[in-house]
Structure formats: C-alpha cells, structure tokens
Amino acid sequence: MVRIGAHVDLADAIGAAKTLDADAVQVFLSDPQAWKVPDLPYVGGAEALKAAAAAADVDLYVHAPYVINVASTNNRIRIPSRKLLQQIMDGAGAIGAKGVVVHGGHVTANDEPAKGFDNWRKAIDALQTDVPVLIENTAGGDYSMARRLERIEQLWAAVSKADGGDAVGFTLDTCHAWAGGLDLATVADQIRAITGRIDLVHANDSRDEAGSGADRHTNFGQGLIPEDQLVGVIAAAGAPVICETKGEMAPDIAWLRERLG
C-alpha cells in the first residue's frame, strides 16, 4: 500500500496525521519565507516528535524554506541558502525525517545554466547529513534548474559528481509537472530514467492549464488535470505521497486511496 499523507502544521503534526488518517506528514521547520530557524514548536522538542511519529507509524518529511536557492550565482543568496539548508538538514535529522524537499532553484537570464548546476554540486558536496535531499521539480521559470526534463538531466549529471550525490533523491510534484509542460503519461518513467528514483510525490491538482508555468495547487477534481492522468502519474511514480492541496485535505487523502487501491 502506498503511504499517503499531507502537509500539516508542525506544532500538532502527529495529531493532524491521526485526524487525516495519514501515513505520512510533511512539515516546515521554519517560516518558508524567512532565513532564520526558530526553536522547534513541538512540545518536548525534536526527540518527542521523533518518538511520537514512530509510535503512530507516521513518516515525517520536511519541506525546506522557499527562499533557499543554492543554484544562484548571487553570493548574497547562495551562501545564506547553503547555511540555511544545513540548518534544516540538521533539524530534519533530529526528528528522524525521511527526507528534505528542496526546490530546484534558478539562475538569471544573464547566467549560464551550467553555473547553477555546478552550484548545486558544490552545495551537496558541502552538506553534512544522513538525511536525503529530495530535489523537487518546479512549475515555471525559463531559467529554473528543475522545470524541464533536459534541465533535470543536466542537474542530475552535476549533482551525481558530488560527495554524497548518490543519496540525493527526487520529489515529483504533479501540479508542477503539469504546469511545467511535462507529459503526465510519461513523466514518471522519464524522471526515473534520469535520476534512477522517485522518492516522494507531491500530489496536487492544478488551477491552471498545462504548460502555464503557474504554481497554483487545488483539490483533486477541482482543477484542470484529468483524473486519469493525475491518478496515473501518482501510481506510476510508486512513491509515498504528500497532498499539498487546499483547506481540509482528509477528503483528498480518501479520494486518492480509493483510486490507488
């Protein structure tokens, strides 16, 4: 059975998992738009959360802050990004997380994409962690590192050269893939051919048209991704699932469980 869960608030992560009937949860360890990591807002701290998750048989995943862009050629972005990523990895290790989801990031129109890929290699080289980094495909941006397949292939070639590169995994976001112009009928196999793995699925419907580049999630059946394509790509990925839809997500988890069997 595929383990299915949702993104929830850290302070009541295990309680939320029970309410949602979830096998897994994803959390932020800090404000996703901020550069500082506060003390863990969970009663009893990291050890208590780790123990509670184990007792409830709930897998924990961490989503890194959106501000992180280790691909950037701007020192004022790249260097703080590496520092913050290490802090998040440390926090993820302390709670026993299965992986840390990190957006692929981007360079600018004035940069060679190769510089961004090599900056990713350097970032992985510098990390000290036993927790896998799970690079996530992104929905838009002509200069993104992980929107289109050819860029993902170049990114993986660079990351694979890093010390610890063999432990880097992949998060496939269904809304991002749809909005990014990827074919949901084939993308899971194409990603796996490049990376050798898919470690996690972010399961989301999309409010916008295929290829729009718009990262706007919505609940299953309320967006523009045909049901057969949405269920098909999740099944083909064969990985644990985190729903990042809107509002009450228990119906989305039940909807998906019913269709995946």
PDB file of C-alpha atoms in Angstrom:
ATOM      1  CA  MET A   1       0.000   0.000   0.000  1.00  0.00           C
ATOM      2  CA  VAL A   2       1.221   3.478  -0.868  1.00  0.00           C
ATOM      3  CA  ARG A   3       1.733   5.683   2.174  1.00  0.00           C
ATOM      4  CA  ILE A   4      -0.357   8.828   1.774  1.00  0.00           C
ATOM      5  CA  GLY A   5      -0.400  11.983   3.845  1.00  0.00           C
ATOM      6  CA  ALA A   6      -0.429  15.759   3.730  1.00  0.00           C
ATOM      7  CA  HIS A   7       1.458  18.909   4.575  1.00  0.00           C
ATOM      8  CA  VAL A   8       0.492  19.908   8.133  1.00  0.00           C
ATOM      9  CA  ASP A   9       1.444  22.328  10.875  1.00  0.00           C
ATOM     10  CA  LEU A  10       4.472  21.164  12.835  1.00  0.00           C
ATOM     11  CA  ALA A  11       3.090  22.010  16.273  1.00  0.00           C
ATOM     12  CA  ASP A  12       0.425  19.274  16.014  1.00  0.00           C
ATOM     13  CA  ALA A  13       1.891  17.132  13.274  1.00  0.00           C
ATOM     14  CA  ILE A  14       1.020  13.742  14.738  1.00  0.00           C
ATOM     15  CA  GLY A  15      -2.415  14.839  15.904  1.00  0.00           C
ATOM     16  CA  ALA A  16      -3.090  16.117  12.403  1.00  0.00           C
ATOM     17  CA  ALA A  17      -1.932  12.819  10.926  1.00  0.00           C
ATOM     18  CA  LYS A  18      -4.432  10.935  13.087  1.00  0.00           C
ATOM     19  CA  THR A  19      -7.241  13.318  12.150  1.00  0.00           C
ATOM     20  CA  LEU A  20      -6.444  12.962   8.454  1.00  0.00           C
ATOM     21  CA  ASP A  21      -5.879   9.188   8.662  1.00  0.00           C
ATOM     22  CA  ALA A  22      -2.460   9.883   7.155  1.00  0.00           C
ATOM     23  CA  ASP A  23       0.535   7.551   6.985  1.00  0.00           C
ATOM     24  CA  ALA A  24       2.943  10.436   6.413  1.00  0.00           C
ATOM     25  CA  VAL A  25       3.151  14.169   7.010  1.00  0.00           C
ATOM     26  CA  GLN A  26       5.291  16.966   5.662  1.00  0.00           C
ATOM     27  CA  VAL A  27       6.198  19.991   7.779  1.00  0.00           C
ATOM     28  CA  PHE A  28       8.147  23.223   7.691  1.00  0.00           C
ATOM     29  CA  LEU A  29      10.755  23.620  10.419  1.00  0.00           C
ATOM     30  CA  SER A  30      10.700  27.401   9.953  1.00  0.00           C
ATOM     31  CA  ASP A  31       8.824  30.179   8.179  1.00  0.00           C
ATOM     32  CA  PRO A  32       9.141  29.182   4.492  1.00  0.00           C
ATOM     33  CA  GLN A  33       9.814  32.805   3.537  1.00  0.00           C
ATOM     34  CA  ALA A  34      12.408  33.516   6.246  1.00  0.00           C
ATOM     35  CA  TRP A  35      16.127  32.914   6.703  1.00  0.00           C
ATOM     36  CA  LYS A  36      16.081  32.006  10.407  1.00  0.00           C
ATOM     37  CA  VAL A  37      15.205  28.668  12.017  1.00  0.00           C
ATOM     38  CA  PRO A  38      13.433  29.095  15.387  1.00  0.00           C
ATOM     39  CA  ASP A  39      13.265  26.587  18.197  1.00  0.00           C
ATOM     40  CA  LEU A  40      11.112  23.609  17.254  1.00  0.00           C
ATOM     41  CA  PRO A  41       7.464  24.475  18.040  1.00  0.00           C
ATOM     42  CA  TYR A  42       6.591  20.970  19.235  1.00  0.00           C
ATOM     43  CA  VAL A  43       6.006  20.152  22.893  1.00  0.00           C
ATOM     44  CA  GLY A  44       9.014  18.186  24.123  1.00  0.00           C
ATOM     45  CA  GLY A  45      11.174  19.146  21.148  1.00  0.00           C
ATOM     46  CA  ALA A  46      12.723  17.031  18.421  1.00  0.00           C
ATOM     47  CA  GLU A  47      13.015  13.818  20.418  1.00  0.00           C
ATOM     48  CA  ALA A  48       9.355  13.972  21.410  1.00  0.00           C
ATOM     49  CA  LEU A  49       8.261  14.465  17.796  1.00  0.00           C
ATOM     50  CA  LYS A  50      10.501  11.644  16.613  1.00  0.00           C
ATOM     51  CA  ALA A  51       9.133   9.292  19.256  1.00  0.00           C
ATOM     52  CA  ALA A  52       5.516  10.276  18.633  1.00  0.00           C
ATOM     53  CA  ALA A  53       5.902   9.704  14.882  1.00  0.00           C
ATOM     54  CA  ALA A  54       7.432   6.284  15.448  1.00  0.00           C
ATOM     55  CA  ALA A  55       4.698   5.306  17.896  1.00  0.00           C
ATOM     56  CA  ALA A  56       1.990   6.395  15.456  1.00  0.00           C
ATOM     57  CA  ASP A  57       3.756   4.802  12.451  1.00  0.00           C
ATOM     58  CA  VAL A  58       3.806   8.146  10.648  1.00  0.00           C
ATOM     59  CA  ASP A  59       6.653   9.010   8.287  1.00  0.00           C
ATOM     60  CA  LEU A  60       7.971  12.561   8.581  1.00  0.00           C
ATOM     61  CA  TYR A  61       9.164  14.704   5.672  1.00  0.00           C
ATOM     62  CA  VAL A  62      10.468  18.257   5.833  1.00  0.00           C
ATOM     63  CA  HIS A  63       9.982  20.930   3.197  1.00  0.00           C
ATOM     64  CA  ALA A  64      12.884  23.378   3.061  1.00  0.00           C
ATOM     65  CA  PRO A  65      12.085  27.128   3.014  1.00  0.00           C
ATOM     66  CA  TYR A  66      11.173  28.608  -0.345  1.00  0.00           C
ATOM     67  CA  VAL A  67      13.875  31.271  -0.009  1.00  0.00           C
ATOM     68  CA  ILE A  68      16.627  28.689  -0.482  1.00  0.00           C
ATOM     69  CA  ASN A  69      18.257  28.879  -3.909  1.00  0.00           C
ATOM     70  CA  VAL A  70      21.608  27.098  -3.855  1.00  0.00           C
ATOM     71  CA  ALA A  71      21.830  27.413  -7.655  1.00  0.00           C
ATOM     72  CA  SER A  72      22.082  31.212  -7.522  1.00  0.00           C
ATOM     73  CA  THR A  73      25.212  32.971  -8.760  1.00  0.00           C
ATOM     74  CA  ASN A  74      24.499  35.809  -6.307  1.00  0.00           C
ATOM     75  CA  ASN A  75      26.675  35.319  -3.209  1.00  0.00           C
ATOM     76  CA  ARG A  76      24.104  37.105  -1.042  1.00  0.00           C
ATOM     77  CA  ILE A  77      21.563  34.432  -1.935  1.00  0.00           C
ATOM     78  CA  ARG A  78      23.671  31.323  -2.497  1.00  0.00           C
ATOM     79  CA  ILE A  79      25.787  31.464   0.670  1.00  0.00           C
ATOM     80  CA  PRO A  80      22.853  32.063   3.073  1.00  0.00           C
ATOM     81  CA  SER A  81      20.945  29.358   1.183  1.00  0.00           C
ATOM     82  CA  ARG A  82      23.652  26.802   1.900  1.00  0.00           C
ATOM     83  CA  LYS A  83      23.788  27.809   5.556  1.00  0.00           C
ATOM     84  CA  LEU A  84      20.018  27.609   5.931  1.00  0.00           C
ATOM     85  CA  LEU A  85      19.843  24.280   4.104  1.00  0.00           C
ATOM     86  CA  GLN A  86      22.396  22.794   6.514  1.00  0.00           C
ATOM     87  CA  GLN A  87      20.330  24.018   9.470  1.00  0.00           C
ATOM     88  CA  ILE A  88      17.204  22.451   8.001  1.00  0.00           C
ATOM     89  CA  MET A  89      19.036  19.182   7.351  1.00  0.00           C
ATOM     90  CA  ASP A  90      20.228  19.156  10.960  1.00  0.00           C
ATOM     91  CA  GLY A  91      16.682  19.715  12.188  1.00  0.00           C
ATOM     92  CA  ALA A  92      15.327  17.027   9.893  1.00  0.00           C
ATOM     93  CA  GLY A  93      17.879  14.558  11.209  1.00  0.00           C
ATOM     94  CA  ALA A  94      16.891  15.347  14.790  1.00  0.00           C
ATOM     95  CA  ILE A  95      13.224  14.464  14.169  1.00  0.00           C
ATOM     96  CA  GLY A  96      14.027  11.356  12.114  1.00  0.00           C
ATOM     97  CA  ALA A  97      12.722  12.719   8.822  1.00  0.00           C
ATOM     98  CA  LYS A  98      12.772  10.515   5.737  1.00  0.00           C
ATOM     99  CA  GLY A  99      13.913  13.375   3.519  1.00  0.00           C
ATOM    100  CA  VAL A 100      14.037  17.120   2.961  1.00  0.00           C
ATOM    101  CA  VAL A 101      12.272  18.526  -0.095  1.00  0.00           C
ATOM    102  CA  VAL A 102      14.200  21.365  -1.750  1.00  0.00           C
ATOM    103  CA  HIS A 103      13.104  23.335  -4.804  1.00  0.00           C
ATOM    104  CA  GLY A 104      15.476  23.159  -7.745  1.00  0.00           C
ATOM    105  CA  GLY A 105      16.065  26.902  -7.775  1.00  0.00           C
ATOM    106  CA  HIS A 106      17.121  29.055 -10.694  1.00  0.00           C
ATOM    107  CA  VAL A 107      19.717  31.331 -12.210  1.00  0.00           C
ATOM    108  CA  THR A 108      19.081  34.590 -14.083  1.00  0.00           C
ATOM    109  CA  ALA A 109      18.888  35.472 -17.763  1.00  0.00           C
ATOM    110  CA  ASN A 110      22.493  36.701 -17.578  1.00  0.00           C
ATOM    111  CA  ASP A 111      23.848  33.410 -16.223  1.00  0.00           C
ATOM    112  CA  GLU A 112      24.960  30.222 -17.861  1.00  0.00           C
ATOM    113  CA  PRO A 113      22.723  27.404 -16.577  1.00  0.00           C
ATOM    114  CA  ALA A 114      25.870  25.312 -16.103  1.00  0.00           C
ATOM    115  CA  LYS A 115      26.861  27.618 -13.238  1.00  0.00           C
ATOM    116  CA  GLY A 116      23.632  26.837 -11.452  1.00  0.00           C
ATOM    117  CA  PHE A 117      24.089  23.110 -11.896  1.00  0.00           C
ATOM    118  CA  ASP A 118      27.648  23.315 -10.572  1.00  0.00           C
ATOM    119  CA  ASN A 119      26.484  25.380  -7.607  1.00  0.00           C
ATOM    120  CA  TRP A 120      24.117  22.545  -6.775  1.00  0.00           C
ATOM    121  CA  ARG A 121      27.070  20.130  -6.903  1.00  0.00           C
ATOM    122  CA  LYS A 122      29.021  22.340  -4.518  1.00  0.00           C
ATOM    123  CA  ALA A 123      26.050  22.614  -2.172  1.00  0.00           C
ATOM    124  CA  ILE A 124      25.673  18.833  -1.936  1.00  0.00           C
ATOM    125  CA  ASP A 125      29.439  18.484  -1.515  1.00  0.00           C
ATOM    126  CA  ALA A 126      29.318  20.816   1.480  1.00  0.00           C
ATOM    127  CA  LEU A 127      26.325  19.243   3.262  1.00  0.00           C
ATOM    128  CA  GLN A 128      26.881  17.142   6.337  1.00  0.00           C
ATOM    129  CA  THR A 129      23.796  14.975   6.801  1.00  0.00           C
ATOM    130  CA  ASP A 130      22.431  11.460   6.720  1.00  0.00           C
ATOM    131  CA  VAL A 131      19.017  12.696   5.557  1.00  0.00           C
ATOM    132  CA  PRO A 132      18.385  12.612   1.773  1.00  0.00           C
ATOM    133  CA  VAL A 133      17.898  15.868  -0.099  1.00  0.00           C
ATOM    134  CA  LEU A 134      14.855  15.397  -2.345  1.00  0.00           C
ATOM    135  CA  ILE A 135      15.044  17.884  -5.218  1.00  0.00           C
ATOM    136  CA  GLU A 136      11.598  18.942  -6.425  1.00  0.00           C
ATOM    137  CA  ASN A 137      10.610  19.826  -9.978  1.00  0.00           C
ATOM    138  CA  THR A 138       9.265  23.342 -10.386  1.00  0.00           C
ATOM    139  CA  ALA A 139       6.340  24.761 -12.350  1.00  0.00           C
ATOM    140  CA  GLY A 140       7.718  27.839 -14.059  1.00  0.00           C
ATOM    141  CA  GLY A 141      10.721  29.920 -14.954  1.00  0.00           C
ATOM    142  CA  ASP A 142      12.802  29.882 -18.123  1.00  0.00           C
ATOM    143  CA  TYR A 143      15.980  29.777 -16.041  1.00  0.00           C
ATOM    144  CA  SER A 144      14.919  27.170 -13.495  1.00  0.00           C
ATOM    145  CA  MET A 145      17.107  24.181 -12.737  1.00  0.00           C
ATOM    146  CA  ALA A 146      14.328  21.592 -12.500  1.00  0.00           C
ATOM    147  CA  ARG A 147      11.367  22.536 -14.666  1.00  0.00           C
ATOM    148  CA  ARG A 148      12.067  20.745 -17.945  1.00  0.00           C
ATOM    149  CA  LEU A 149      13.490  17.275 -18.450  1.00  0.00           C
ATOM    150  CA  GLU A 150      16.658  18.435 -20.172  1.00  0.00           C
ATOM    151  CA  ARG A 151      17.472  20.701 -17.237  1.00  0.00           C
ATOM    152  CA  ILE A 152      16.737  17.954 -14.716  1.00  0.00           C
ATOM    153  CA  GLU A 153      19.095  15.701 -16.645  1.00  0.00           C
ATOM    154  CA  GLN A 154      21.846  18.338 -16.538  1.00  0.00           C
ATOM    155  CA  LEU A 155      21.206  18.966 -12.858  1.00  0.00           C
ATOM    156  CA  TRP A 156      21.453  15.275 -12.075  1.00  0.00           C
ATOM    157  CA  ALA A 157      24.682  14.913 -14.024  1.00  0.00           C
ATOM    158  CA  ALA A 158      26.194  17.673 -11.879  1.00  0.00           C
ATOM    159  CA  VAL A 159      24.794  16.524  -8.529  1.00  0.00           C
ATOM    160  CA  SER A 160      25.902  12.950  -9.176  1.00  0.00           C
ATOM    161  CA  LYS A 161      29.511  14.134  -9.131  1.00  0.00           C
ATOM    162  CA  ALA A 162      29.194  15.490  -5.593  1.00  0.00           C
ATOM    163  CA  ASP A 163      30.330  13.713  -2.464  1.00  0.00           C
ATOM    164  CA  GLY A 164      27.019  12.253  -1.280  1.00  0.00           C
ATOM    165  CA  GLY A 165      25.385  12.782  -4.652  1.00  0.00           C
ATOM    166  CA  ASP A 166      24.276   9.161  -4.781  1.00  0.00           C
ATOM    167  CA  ALA A 167      21.957   9.829  -1.829  1.00  0.00           C
ATOM    168  CA  VAL A 168      20.156  12.761  -3.474  1.00  0.00           C
ATOM    169  CA  GLY A 169      16.568  11.882  -4.320  1.00  0.00           C
ATOM    170  CA  PHE A 170      13.672  13.352  -6.275  1.00  0.00           C
ATOM    171  CA  THR A 171      10.235  14.736  -5.418  1.00  0.00           C
ATOM    172  CA  LEU A 172       7.747  14.709  -8.300  1.00  0.00           C
ATOM    173  CA  ASP A 173       5.075  17.382  -7.959  1.00  0.00           C
ATOM    174  CA  THR A 174       2.070  16.664 -10.191  1.00  0.00           C
ATOM    175  CA  CYS A 175       0.866  20.282 -10.408  1.00  0.00           C
ATOM    176  CA  HIS A 176       4.382  21.498 -11.173  1.00  0.00           C
ATOM    177  CA  ALA A 177       4.853  18.856 -13.852  1.00  0.00           C
ATOM    178  CA  TRP A 178       1.518  19.749 -15.483  1.00  0.00           C
ATOM    179  CA  ALA A 179       2.148  23.497 -15.302  1.00  0.00           C
ATOM    180  CA  GLY A 180       5.736  22.984 -16.437  1.00  0.00           C
ATOM    181  CA  GLY A 181       4.591  21.390 -19.664  1.00  0.00           C
ATOM    182  CA  LEU A 182       5.633  17.816 -18.897  1.00  0.00           C
ATOM    183  CA  ASP A 183       3.535  14.879 -20.129  1.00  0.00           C
ATOM    184  CA  LEU A 184       1.971  13.219 -17.087  1.00  0.00           C
ATOM    185  CA  ALA A 185       1.524   9.989 -19.027  1.00  0.00           C
ATOM    186  CA  THR A 186       5.278   9.516 -19.349  1.00  0.00           C
ATOM    187  CA  VAL A 187       6.970  11.818 -16.851  1.00  0.00           C
ATOM    188  CA  ALA A 188       7.408   9.292 -14.025  1.00  0.00           C
ATOM    189  CA  ASP A 189       9.306   6.903 -16.292  1.00  0.00           C
ATOM    190  CA  GLN A 190      11.284   9.786 -17.810  1.00  0.00           C
ATOM    191  CA  ILE A 191      12.303  11.120 -14.404  1.00  0.00           C
ATOM    192  CA  ARG A 192      13.252   7.669 -13.193  1.00  0.00           C
ATOM    193  CA  ALA A 193      15.368   7.151 -16.313  1.00  0.00           C
ATOM    194  CA  ILE A 194      17.299  10.317 -15.427  1.00  0.00           C
ATOM    195  CA  THR A 195      17.552  10.040 -11.652  1.00  0.00           C
ATOM    196  CA  GLY A 196      17.120   6.317 -11.060  1.00  0.00           C
ATOM    197  CA  ARG A 197      14.489   7.066  -8.425  1.00  0.00           C
ATOM    198  CA  ILE A 198      11.400   8.934  -7.300  1.00  0.00           C
ATOM    199  CA  ASP A 199      11.349   9.210  -3.521  1.00  0.00           C
ATOM    200  CA  LEU A 200       8.223  11.268  -2.919  1.00  0.00           C
ATOM    201  CA  VAL A 201       5.181  12.571  -4.794  1.00  0.00           C
ATOM    202  CA  HIS A 202       3.550  15.920  -4.125  1.00  0.00           C
ATOM    203  CA  ALA A 203       0.016  15.152  -5.257  1.00  0.00           C
ATOM    204  CA  ASN A 204      -1.881  18.245  -6.359  1.00  0.00           C
ATOM    205  CA  ASP A 205      -4.472  19.206  -8.935  1.00  0.00           C
ATOM    206  CA  SER A 206      -3.816  22.420 -10.882  1.00  0.00           C
ATOM    207  CA  ARG A 207      -5.970  25.524 -11.188  1.00  0.00           C
ATOM    208  CA  ASP A 208      -4.274  26.402 -14.499  1.00  0.00           C
ATOM    209  CA  GLU A 209      -3.751  24.985 -17.965  1.00  0.00           C
ATOM    210  CA  ALA A 210      -0.962  22.572 -18.895  1.00  0.00           C
ATOM    211  CA  GLY A 211       2.237  24.445 -19.688  1.00  0.00           C
ATOM    212  CA  SER A 212       1.025  27.624 -17.979  1.00  0.00           C
ATOM    213  CA  GLY A 213       4.025  27.802 -15.648  1.00  0.00           C
ATOM    214  CA  ALA A 214       1.650  28.696 -12.800  1.00  0.00           C
ATOM    215  CA  ASP A 215       2.209  27.023  -9.435  1.00  0.00           C
ATOM    216  CA  ARG A 216      -1.358  27.058  -8.122  1.00  0.00           C
ATOM    217  CA  HIS A 217      -2.496  23.890  -6.386  1.00  0.00           C
ATOM    218  CA  THR A 218      -6.086  22.881  -5.820  1.00  0.00           C
ATOM    219  CA  ASN A 219      -8.038  19.908  -4.525  1.00  0.00           C
ATOM    220  CA  PHE A 220      -8.498  16.762  -6.554  1.00  0.00           C
ATOM    221  CA  GLY A 221     -11.316  17.027  -9.048  1.00  0.00           C
ATOM    222  CA  GLN A 222     -11.480  20.811  -8.769  1.00  0.00           C
ATOM    223  CA  GLY A 223      -8.619  21.593 -11.131  1.00  0.00           C
ATOM    224  CA  LEU A 224      -7.725  21.055 -14.758  1.00  0.00           C
ATOM    225  CA  ILE A 225      -5.672  17.849 -14.584  1.00  0.00           C
ATOM    226  CA  PRO A 226      -7.799  14.973 -15.936  1.00  0.00           C
ATOM    227  CA  GLU A 227      -8.453  12.395 -13.237  1.00  0.00           C
ATOM    228  CA  ASP A 228      -6.940   9.520 -15.203  1.00  0.00           C
ATOM    229  CA  GLN A 229      -3.716  11.464 -15.750  1.00  0.00           C
ATOM    230  CA  LEU A 230      -3.467  12.583 -12.128  1.00  0.00           C
ATOM    231  CA  VAL A 231      -4.054   9.122 -10.684  1.00  0.00           C
ATOM    232  CA  GLY A 232      -1.918   7.550 -13.396  1.00  0.00           C
ATOM    233  CA  VAL A 233       1.199   9.615 -12.722  1.00  0.00           C
ATOM    234  CA  ILE A 234       0.935   9.068  -8.961  1.00  0.00           C
ATOM    235  CA  ALA A 235       0.591   5.327  -9.450  1.00  0.00           C
ATOM    236  CA  ALA A 236       3.458   5.256 -11.960  1.00  0.00           C
ATOM    237  CA  ALA A 237       5.753   7.087  -9.545  1.00  0.00           C
ATOM    238  CA  GLY A 238       5.344   4.321  -6.982  1.00  0.00           C
ATOM    239  CA  ALA A 239       6.437   6.508  -4.071  1.00  0.00           C
ATOM    240  CA  PRO A 240       4.955   7.854  -0.834  1.00  0.00           C
ATOM    241  CA  VAL A 241       2.500  10.699  -1.396  1.00  0.00           C
ATOM    242  CA  ILE A 242       2.081  14.078   0.277  1.00  0.00           C
ATOM    243  CA  CYS A 243      -1.018  16.090  -0.628  1.00  0.00           C
ATOM    244  CA  GLU A 244      -0.440  19.842  -0.744  1.00  0.00           C
ATOM    245  CA  THR A 245      -3.958  20.783  -1.754  1.00  0.00           C
ATOM    246  CA  LYS A 246      -6.222  23.375  -0.136  1.00  0.00           C
ATOM    247  CA  GLY A 247      -8.175  23.529   3.107  1.00  0.00           C
ATOM    248  CA  GLU A 248      -9.452  20.241   4.509  1.00  0.00           C
ATOM    249  CA  MET A 249      -7.306  17.501   2.983  1.00  0.00           C
ATOM    250  CA  ALA A 250      -8.894  14.383   4.512  1.00  0.00           C
ATOM    251  CA  PRO A 251     -11.250  14.048   1.507  1.00  0.00           C
ATOM    252  CA  ASP A 252      -8.265  14.267  -0.857  1.00  0.00           C
ATOM    253  CA  ILE A 253      -6.428  11.511   1.006  1.00  0.00           C
ATOM    254  CA  ALA A 254      -9.544   9.313   0.939  1.00  0.00           C
ATOM    255  CA  TRP A 255     -10.130  10.137  -2.760  1.00  0.00           C
ATOM    256  CA  LEU A 256      -6.626   9.079  -3.642  1.00  0.00           C
ATOM    257  CA  ARG A 257      -6.638   5.919  -1.517  1.00  0.00           C
ATOM    258  CA  GLU A 258      -9.856   4.790  -3.205  1.00  0.00           C
ATOM    259  CA  ARG A 259      -8.341   5.181  -6.668  1.00  0.00           C
ATOM    260  CA  LEU A 260      -4.897   3.765  -5.961  1.00  0.00           C
ATOM    261  CA  GLY A 261      -6.388   0.683  -4.335  1.00  0.00           C
TER     262      GLY A 261
END
